[in-house]
Short mmCIF file of C-alpha atoms in Angstrom, two decimals:
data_model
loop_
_atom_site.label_atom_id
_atom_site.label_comp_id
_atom_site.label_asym_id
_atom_site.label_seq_id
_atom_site.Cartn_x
_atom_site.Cartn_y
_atom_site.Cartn_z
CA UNK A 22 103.60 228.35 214.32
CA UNK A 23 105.94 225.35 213.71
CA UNK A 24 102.99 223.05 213.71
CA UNK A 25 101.31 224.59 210.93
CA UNK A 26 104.02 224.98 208.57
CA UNK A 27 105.59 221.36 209.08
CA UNK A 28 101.66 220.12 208.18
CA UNK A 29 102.15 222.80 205.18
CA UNK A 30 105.34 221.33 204.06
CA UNK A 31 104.04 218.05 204.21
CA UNK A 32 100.84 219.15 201.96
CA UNK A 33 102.58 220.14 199.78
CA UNK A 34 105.06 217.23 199.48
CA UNK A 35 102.11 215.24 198.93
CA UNK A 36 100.40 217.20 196.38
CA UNK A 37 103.78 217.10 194.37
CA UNK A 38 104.27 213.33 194.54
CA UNK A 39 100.19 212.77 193.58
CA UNK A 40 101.05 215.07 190.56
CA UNK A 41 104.20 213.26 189.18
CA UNK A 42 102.34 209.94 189.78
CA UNK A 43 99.80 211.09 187.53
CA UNK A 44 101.78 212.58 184.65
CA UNK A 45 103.69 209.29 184.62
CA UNK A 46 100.38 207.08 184.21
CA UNK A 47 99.13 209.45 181.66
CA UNK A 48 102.11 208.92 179.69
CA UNK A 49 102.57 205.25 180.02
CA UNK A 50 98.54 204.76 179.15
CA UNK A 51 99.56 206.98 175.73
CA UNK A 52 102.78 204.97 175.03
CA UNK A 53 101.00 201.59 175.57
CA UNK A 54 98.92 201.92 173.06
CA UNK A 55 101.60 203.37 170.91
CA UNK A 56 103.74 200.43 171.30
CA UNK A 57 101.24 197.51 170.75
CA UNK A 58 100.35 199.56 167.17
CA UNK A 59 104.00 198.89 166.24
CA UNK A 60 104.20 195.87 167.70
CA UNK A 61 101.18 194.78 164.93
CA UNK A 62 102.74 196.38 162.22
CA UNK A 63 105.62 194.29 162.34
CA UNK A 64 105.73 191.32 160.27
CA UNK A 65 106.32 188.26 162.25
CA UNK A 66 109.58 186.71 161.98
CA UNK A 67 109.84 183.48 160.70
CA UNK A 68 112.39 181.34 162.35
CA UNK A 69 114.57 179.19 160.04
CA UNK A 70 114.17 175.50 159.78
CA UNK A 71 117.49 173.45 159.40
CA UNK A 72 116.42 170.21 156.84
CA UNK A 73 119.16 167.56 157.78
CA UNK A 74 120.73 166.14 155.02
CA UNK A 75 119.42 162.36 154.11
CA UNK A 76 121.99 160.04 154.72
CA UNK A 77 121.85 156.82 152.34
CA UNK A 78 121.68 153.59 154.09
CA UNK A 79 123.61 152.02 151.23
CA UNK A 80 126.98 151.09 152.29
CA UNK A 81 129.01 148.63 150.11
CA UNK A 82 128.97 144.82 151.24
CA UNK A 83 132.17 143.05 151.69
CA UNK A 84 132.20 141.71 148.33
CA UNK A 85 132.34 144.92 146.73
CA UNK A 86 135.28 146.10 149.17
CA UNK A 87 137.16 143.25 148.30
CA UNK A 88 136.84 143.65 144.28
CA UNK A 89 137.91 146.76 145.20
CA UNK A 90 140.86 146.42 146.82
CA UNK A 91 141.96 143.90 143.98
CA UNK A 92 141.25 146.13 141.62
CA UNK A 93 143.54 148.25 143.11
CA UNK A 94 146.14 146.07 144.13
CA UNK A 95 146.16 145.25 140.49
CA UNK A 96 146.82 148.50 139.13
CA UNK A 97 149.70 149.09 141.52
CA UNK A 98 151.39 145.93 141.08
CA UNK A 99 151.37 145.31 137.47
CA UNK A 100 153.60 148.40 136.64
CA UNK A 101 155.95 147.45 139.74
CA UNK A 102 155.90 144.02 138.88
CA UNK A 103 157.01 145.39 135.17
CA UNK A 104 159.63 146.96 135.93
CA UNK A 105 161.31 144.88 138.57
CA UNK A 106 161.76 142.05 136.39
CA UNK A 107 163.96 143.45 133.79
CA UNK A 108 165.71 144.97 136.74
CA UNK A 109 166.30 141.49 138.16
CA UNK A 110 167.33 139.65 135.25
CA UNK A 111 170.22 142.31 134.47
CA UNK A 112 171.81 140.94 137.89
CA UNK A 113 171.19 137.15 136.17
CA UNK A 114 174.35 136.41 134.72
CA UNK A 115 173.70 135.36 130.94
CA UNK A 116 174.73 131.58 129.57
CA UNK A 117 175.66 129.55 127.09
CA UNK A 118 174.29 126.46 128.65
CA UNK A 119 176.60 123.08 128.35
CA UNK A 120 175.38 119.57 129.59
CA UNK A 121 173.63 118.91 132.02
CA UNK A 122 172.68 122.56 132.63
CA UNK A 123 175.67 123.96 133.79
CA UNK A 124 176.95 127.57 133.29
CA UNK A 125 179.39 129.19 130.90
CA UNK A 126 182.58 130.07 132.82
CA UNK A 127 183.43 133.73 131.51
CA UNK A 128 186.97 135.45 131.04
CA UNK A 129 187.89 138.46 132.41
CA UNK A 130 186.56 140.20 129.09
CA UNK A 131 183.21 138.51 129.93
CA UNK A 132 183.55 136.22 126.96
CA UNK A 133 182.32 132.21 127.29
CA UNK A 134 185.75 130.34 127.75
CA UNK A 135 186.41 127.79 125.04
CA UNK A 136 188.58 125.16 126.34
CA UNK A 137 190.91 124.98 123.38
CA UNK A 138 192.09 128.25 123.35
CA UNK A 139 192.37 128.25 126.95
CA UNK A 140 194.80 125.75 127.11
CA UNK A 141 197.20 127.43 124.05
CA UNK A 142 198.06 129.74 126.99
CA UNK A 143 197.51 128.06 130.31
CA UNK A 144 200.23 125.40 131.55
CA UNK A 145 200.29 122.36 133.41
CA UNK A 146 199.68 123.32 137.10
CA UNK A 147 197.79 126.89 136.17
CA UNK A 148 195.60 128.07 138.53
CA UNK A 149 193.66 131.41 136.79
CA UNK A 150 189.92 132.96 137.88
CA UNK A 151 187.29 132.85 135.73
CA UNK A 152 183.52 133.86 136.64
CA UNK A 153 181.98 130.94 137.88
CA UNK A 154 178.37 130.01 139.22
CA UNK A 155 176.63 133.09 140.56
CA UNK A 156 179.28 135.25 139.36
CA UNK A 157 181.79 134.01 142.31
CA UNK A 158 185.55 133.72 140.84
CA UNK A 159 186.74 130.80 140.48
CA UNK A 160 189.61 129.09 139.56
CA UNK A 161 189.88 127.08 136.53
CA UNK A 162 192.69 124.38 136.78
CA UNK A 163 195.28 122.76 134.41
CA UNK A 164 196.32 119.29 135.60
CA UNK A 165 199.56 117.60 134.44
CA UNK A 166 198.02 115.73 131.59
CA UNK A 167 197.39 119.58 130.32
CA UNK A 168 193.56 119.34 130.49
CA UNK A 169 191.00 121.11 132.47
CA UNK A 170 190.24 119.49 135.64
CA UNK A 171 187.22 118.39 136.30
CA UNK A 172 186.54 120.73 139.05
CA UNK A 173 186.83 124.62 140.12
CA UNK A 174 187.71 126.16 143.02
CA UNK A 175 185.56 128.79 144.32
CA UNK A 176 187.92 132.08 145.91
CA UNK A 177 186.02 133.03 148.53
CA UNK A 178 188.14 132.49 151.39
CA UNK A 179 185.48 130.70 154.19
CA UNK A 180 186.92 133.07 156.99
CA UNK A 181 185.56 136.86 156.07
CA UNK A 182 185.37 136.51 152.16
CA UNK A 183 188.45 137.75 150.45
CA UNK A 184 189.27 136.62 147.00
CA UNK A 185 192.35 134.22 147.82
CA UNK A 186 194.90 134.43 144.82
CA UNK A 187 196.81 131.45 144.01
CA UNK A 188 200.41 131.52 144.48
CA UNK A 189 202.26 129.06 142.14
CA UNK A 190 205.72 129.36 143.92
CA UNK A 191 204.38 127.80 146.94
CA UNK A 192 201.77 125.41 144.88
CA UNK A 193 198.93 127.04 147.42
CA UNK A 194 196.48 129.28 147.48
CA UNK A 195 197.58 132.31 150.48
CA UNK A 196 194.96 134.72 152.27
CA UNK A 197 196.05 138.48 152.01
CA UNK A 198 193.71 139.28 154.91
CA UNK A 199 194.17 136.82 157.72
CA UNK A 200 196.69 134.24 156.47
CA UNK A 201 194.70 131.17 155.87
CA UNK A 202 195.85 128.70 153.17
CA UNK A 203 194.75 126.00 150.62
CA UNK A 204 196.66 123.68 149.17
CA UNK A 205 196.56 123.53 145.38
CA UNK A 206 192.68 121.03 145.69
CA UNK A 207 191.26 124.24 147.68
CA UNK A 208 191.37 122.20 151.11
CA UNK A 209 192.50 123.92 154.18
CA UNK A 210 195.62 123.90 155.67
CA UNK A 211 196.33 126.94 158.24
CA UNK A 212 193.45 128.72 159.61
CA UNK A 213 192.08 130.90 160.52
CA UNK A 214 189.63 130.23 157.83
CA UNK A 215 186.91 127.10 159.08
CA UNK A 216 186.96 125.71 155.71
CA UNK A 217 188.10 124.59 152.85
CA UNK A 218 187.12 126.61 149.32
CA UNK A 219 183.57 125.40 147.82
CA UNK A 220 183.88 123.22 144.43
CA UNK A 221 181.77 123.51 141.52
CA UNK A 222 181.63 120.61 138.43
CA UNK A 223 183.60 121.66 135.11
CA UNK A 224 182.62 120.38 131.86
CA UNK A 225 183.27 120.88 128.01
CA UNK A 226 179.99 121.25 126.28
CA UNK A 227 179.78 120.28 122.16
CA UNK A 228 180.96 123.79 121.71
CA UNK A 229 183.96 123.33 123.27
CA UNK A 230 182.64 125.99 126.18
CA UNK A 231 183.89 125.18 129.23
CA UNK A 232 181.09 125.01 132.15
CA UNK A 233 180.28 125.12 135.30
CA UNK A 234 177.67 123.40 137.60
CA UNK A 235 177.03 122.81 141.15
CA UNK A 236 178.82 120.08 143.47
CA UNK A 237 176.19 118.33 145.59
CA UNK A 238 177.84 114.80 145.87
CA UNK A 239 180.21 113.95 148.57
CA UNK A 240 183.74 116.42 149.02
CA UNK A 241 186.17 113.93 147.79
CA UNK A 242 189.29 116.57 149.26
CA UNK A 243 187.45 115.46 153.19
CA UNK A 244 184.72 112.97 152.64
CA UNK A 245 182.33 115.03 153.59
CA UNK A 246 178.80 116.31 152.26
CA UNK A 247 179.93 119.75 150.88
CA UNK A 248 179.48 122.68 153.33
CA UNK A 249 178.24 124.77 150.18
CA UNK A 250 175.25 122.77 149.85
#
């Protein structure tokens, strides 16, 4: 009895599988058909095509480069150079001229010094500042035949640069900041300054101006070439 039923069973099994098998061919041979039809009604896709941009082959020469960068240079340096000039010159102190080039020595006012009235209040001996070359004080002085000398003595003391005032009870010239003297020429006497003051020329122009100009020739206080040269 168990013989025939497990060869029943087994039939069966069989017949069941044969049948799905067949549904599922049937419906794959209907959908195959199905799917190529919409397959061809679909419009074919057309793939984009990417055009690269043309690059020019023209690149400027050196030439052109160079006009260029003049061009530019140009336009940057004419307005700079226009205003830095006025802006130098107001640092130029102005002159009155006097022979041989030299430079109007200035009051404290700023006023060209005219040796004349100078003298109506300036003694024998004096020592008193005026602005010299480049603006540096300097000391205008009276000798004992009551006339400008024909030097000045630049107050820069030659140690660390303080203005050295002259002190007429001691006929010298004293440093406030370190203690180094001059004697009434502007040669050094007590250090520590290295030095001895710079000299400049003085003249009296046909105005009657008193100027200044620069001392190149030999330092007649040492016999020397000047140190200011």
């Amino acid at each position: 009895i168990c013989l025939p039923l497990c060869t029943l069973w087994r039939y069966l099994c069989c017949r069941s599988i044969a049948k799905m098998a067949l549904a599922l061919g049937s419906r794959s041979s209907v959908s195959a058909p199905r799917v190529a039809a919409r397959q061809a009604t679909r419009p074919a896709r057309s793939m984009p095509v990417v055009k690269a941009a043309a690059v020019s082959s023209e690149v400027p020469d050196m030439a052109k480069r160079n006009a260029m960068n003049l061009i530019l240079l140009g336009g940057i340096g004419l307005p700079v150079g226009a205003l830095a000039v006025p802006y130098a010159l107001f640092f130029v102190p102005k002159s009155s001229g006097g022979a041989g080039g030299g430079q109007a020595a200035k009051d404290a006012l700023g006023n060209d010094i005219k040796a004349a009235e100078w003298l109506k209040t300036h003694p024998k001996g004096d020592h008193s500042l005026a602005q010299g070359l480049k603006g540096d004080p300097t000391y205008l002085v009276v000798n004992q035949d009551g006339n400008i000398e024909n030097f000045g003595i630049n107050a820069v003391c030659t140690h660390l640069g303080c203005v050295v005032p002259w002190v007429g009870a001691e006929n010298k010239f004293k440093c406030p900041c370190h203690g180094s003297q001059y004697n009434a020429e502007g040669k050094v006497v007590r250090g520590p300054a290295p030095l001895s003051l710079a000299l400049a020329h003085t003249d009296i122009n046909e105005a009657g101006i008193v100027t200044l100009s620069a001392w190149t020739e030999t330092d007649f206080r040492t016999g020397e070439a000047p140190w200011w040269k």
